[in-house]
CSV table of C-alpha atoms in Angstrom, one decimal:
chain,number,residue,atom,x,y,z
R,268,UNK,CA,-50.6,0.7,14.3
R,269,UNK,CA,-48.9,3.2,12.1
R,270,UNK,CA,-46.6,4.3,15.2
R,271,UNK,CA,-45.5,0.4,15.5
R,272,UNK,CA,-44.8,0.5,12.2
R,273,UNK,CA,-42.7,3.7,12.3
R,274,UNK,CA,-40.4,2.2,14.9
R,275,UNK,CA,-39.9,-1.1,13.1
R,276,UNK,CA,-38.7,0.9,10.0
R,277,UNK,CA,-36.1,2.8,12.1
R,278,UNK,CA,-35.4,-0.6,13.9
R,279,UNK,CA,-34.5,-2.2,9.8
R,280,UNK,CA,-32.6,1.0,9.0
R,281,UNK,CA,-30.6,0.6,12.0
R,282,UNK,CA,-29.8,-2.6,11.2
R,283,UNK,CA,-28.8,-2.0,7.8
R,284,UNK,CA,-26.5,0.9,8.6
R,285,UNK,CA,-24.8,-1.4,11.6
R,286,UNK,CA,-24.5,-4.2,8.8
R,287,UNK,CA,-22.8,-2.0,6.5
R,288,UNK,CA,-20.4,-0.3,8.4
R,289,UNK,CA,-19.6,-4.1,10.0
R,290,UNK,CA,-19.0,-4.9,6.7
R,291,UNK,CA,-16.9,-2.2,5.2
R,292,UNK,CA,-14.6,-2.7,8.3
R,293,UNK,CA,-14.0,-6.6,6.7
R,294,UNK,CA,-12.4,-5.0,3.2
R,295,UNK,CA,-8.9,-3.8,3.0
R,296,UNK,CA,-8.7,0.4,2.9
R,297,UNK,CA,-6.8,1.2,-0.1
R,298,UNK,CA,-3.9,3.2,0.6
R,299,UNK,CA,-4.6,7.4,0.6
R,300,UNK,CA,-2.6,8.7,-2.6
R,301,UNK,CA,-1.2,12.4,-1.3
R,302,UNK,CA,2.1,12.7,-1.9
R,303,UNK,CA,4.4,13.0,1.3
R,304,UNK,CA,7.4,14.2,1.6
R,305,UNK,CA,10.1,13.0,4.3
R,306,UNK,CA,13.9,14.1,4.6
R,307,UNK,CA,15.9,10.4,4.3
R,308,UNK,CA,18.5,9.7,7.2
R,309,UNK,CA,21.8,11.1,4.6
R,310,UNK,CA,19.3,14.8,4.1
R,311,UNK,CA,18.1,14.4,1.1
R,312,UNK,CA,14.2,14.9,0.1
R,313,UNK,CA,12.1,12.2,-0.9
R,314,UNK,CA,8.3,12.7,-2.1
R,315,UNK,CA,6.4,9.2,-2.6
R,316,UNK,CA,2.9,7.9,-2.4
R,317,UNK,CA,1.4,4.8,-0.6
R,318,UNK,CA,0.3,2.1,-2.6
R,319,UNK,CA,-1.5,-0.9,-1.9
R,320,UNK,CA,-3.5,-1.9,1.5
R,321,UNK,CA,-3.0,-2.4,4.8
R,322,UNK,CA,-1.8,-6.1,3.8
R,323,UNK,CA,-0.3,-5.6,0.4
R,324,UNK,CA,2.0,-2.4,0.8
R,325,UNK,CA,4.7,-0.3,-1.4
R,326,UNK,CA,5.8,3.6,-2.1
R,327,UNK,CA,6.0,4.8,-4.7
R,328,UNK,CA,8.4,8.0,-6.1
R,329,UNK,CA,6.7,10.7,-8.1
R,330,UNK,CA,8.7,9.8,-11.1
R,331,UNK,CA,7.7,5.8,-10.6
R,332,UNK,CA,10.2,3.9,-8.8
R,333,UNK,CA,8.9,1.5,-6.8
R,334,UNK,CA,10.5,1.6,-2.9
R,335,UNK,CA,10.7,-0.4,0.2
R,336,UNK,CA,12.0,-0.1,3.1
R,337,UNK,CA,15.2,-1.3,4.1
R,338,UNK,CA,15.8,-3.1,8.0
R,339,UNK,CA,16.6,0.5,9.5
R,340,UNK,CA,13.0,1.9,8.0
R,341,UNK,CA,14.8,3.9,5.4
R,342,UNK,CA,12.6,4.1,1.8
R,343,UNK,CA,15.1,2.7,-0.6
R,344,UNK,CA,14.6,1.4,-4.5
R,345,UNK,CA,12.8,-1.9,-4.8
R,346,UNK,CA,14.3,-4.2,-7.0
R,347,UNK,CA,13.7,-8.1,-8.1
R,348,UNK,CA,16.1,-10.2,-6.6
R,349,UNK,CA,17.1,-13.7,-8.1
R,350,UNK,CA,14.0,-15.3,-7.5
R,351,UNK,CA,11.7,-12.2,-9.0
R,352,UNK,CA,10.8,-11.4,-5.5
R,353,UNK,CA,10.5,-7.6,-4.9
R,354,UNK,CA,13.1,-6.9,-2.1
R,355,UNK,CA,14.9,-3.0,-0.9
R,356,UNK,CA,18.0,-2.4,-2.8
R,357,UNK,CA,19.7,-0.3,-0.2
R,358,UNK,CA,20.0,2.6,-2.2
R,359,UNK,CA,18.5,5.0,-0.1
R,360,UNK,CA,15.6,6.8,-2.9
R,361,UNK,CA,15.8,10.8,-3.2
R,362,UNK,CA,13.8,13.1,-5.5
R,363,UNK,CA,15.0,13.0,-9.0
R,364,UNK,CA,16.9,16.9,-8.8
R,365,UNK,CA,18.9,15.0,-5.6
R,366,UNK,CA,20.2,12.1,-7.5
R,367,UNK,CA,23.9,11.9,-7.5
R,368,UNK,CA,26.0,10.0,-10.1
R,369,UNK,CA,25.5,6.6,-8.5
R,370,UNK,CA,22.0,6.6,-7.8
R,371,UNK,CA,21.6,7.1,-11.9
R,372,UNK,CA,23.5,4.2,-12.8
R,373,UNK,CA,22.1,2.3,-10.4
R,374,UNK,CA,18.2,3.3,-11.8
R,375,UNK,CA,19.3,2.5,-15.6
R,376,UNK,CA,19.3,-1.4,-14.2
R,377,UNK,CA,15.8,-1.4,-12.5
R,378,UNK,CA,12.5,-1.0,-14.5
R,379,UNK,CA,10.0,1.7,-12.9
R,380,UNK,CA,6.5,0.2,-10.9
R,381,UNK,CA,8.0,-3.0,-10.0
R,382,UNK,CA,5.7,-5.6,-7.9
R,383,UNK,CA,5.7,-8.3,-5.5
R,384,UNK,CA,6.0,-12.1,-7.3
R,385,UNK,CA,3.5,-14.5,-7.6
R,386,UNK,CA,5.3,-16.3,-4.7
R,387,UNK,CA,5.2,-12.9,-2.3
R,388,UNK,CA,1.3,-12.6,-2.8
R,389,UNK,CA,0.6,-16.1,-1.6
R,390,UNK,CA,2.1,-15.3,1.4
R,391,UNK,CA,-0.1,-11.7,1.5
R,392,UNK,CA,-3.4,-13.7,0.8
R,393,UNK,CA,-2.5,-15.8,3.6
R,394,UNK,CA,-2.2,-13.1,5.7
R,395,UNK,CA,-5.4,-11.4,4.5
R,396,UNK,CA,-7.3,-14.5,5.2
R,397,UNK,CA,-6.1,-14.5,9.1
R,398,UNK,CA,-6.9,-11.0,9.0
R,399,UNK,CA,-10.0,-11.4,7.4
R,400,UNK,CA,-11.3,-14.7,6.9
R,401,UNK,CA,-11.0,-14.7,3.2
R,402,UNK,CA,-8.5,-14.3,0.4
R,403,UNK,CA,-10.6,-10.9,-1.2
């Protein structure tokens, strides 16, 4: 009786560890924060971290900027376009030591840790719900 008993105990814990790793595989994996650093396409360094989830994604630069990237790939600085949607600028983003004249100007008219609109994250929940099944 008490080896019966032993194996239907292992049987529940197996369960419950197959449950919660089926489980955990159903939530969006935050993004890993270590800083990387890439050389852009015109050689200059960039250092960022990843923000967000698989669904809902952005860089970040160390000093705050929030980037996207542009259609070629390249990390450039997010900015709010007419509609407050957060689209690439097409200023190619560089570590603040790198930044030339232009790029200066150009970050005196954006605020730092922009985000997506309202509008954007509709379209992201629907995306996590055919993903996932639900809007987490």
């Amino acid at each position: 009786m008490i080896f019966k008993q032993g194996k239907y105990m292992r049987k529940i814990v197996l369960i419950l560890i197959f449950t919660l790793f089926a489980f955990e595989s159903l939530v969006a994996v935050p993004a890993k924060q270590t800083p990387i650093t890439i050389t852009q396409p015109d050689g200059r360094v960039l250092t960022y971290v990843l923000r967000g989830d698989e669904v809902v994604s952005w860089c970040e630069s160390s000093d705050g900027y929030t980037l996207l990237a542009n259609s070629e790939g390249v990390l450039c600085y997010a900015m709010l376009d007419k509609d407050k949607n957060l689209v690439s600028s097409g200023v190619v983003a560089c570590n603040r030591e790198e930044r030339n004249v232009q790029d200066l100007l150009f970050l005196k008219s954006i605020d730092k840790k922009l985000f997506y609109s309202d509008k954007q994250m509709e379209k992201f929940a629907k995306i996590r719900q055919s993903m996932f099944g639900s809007a987490e």
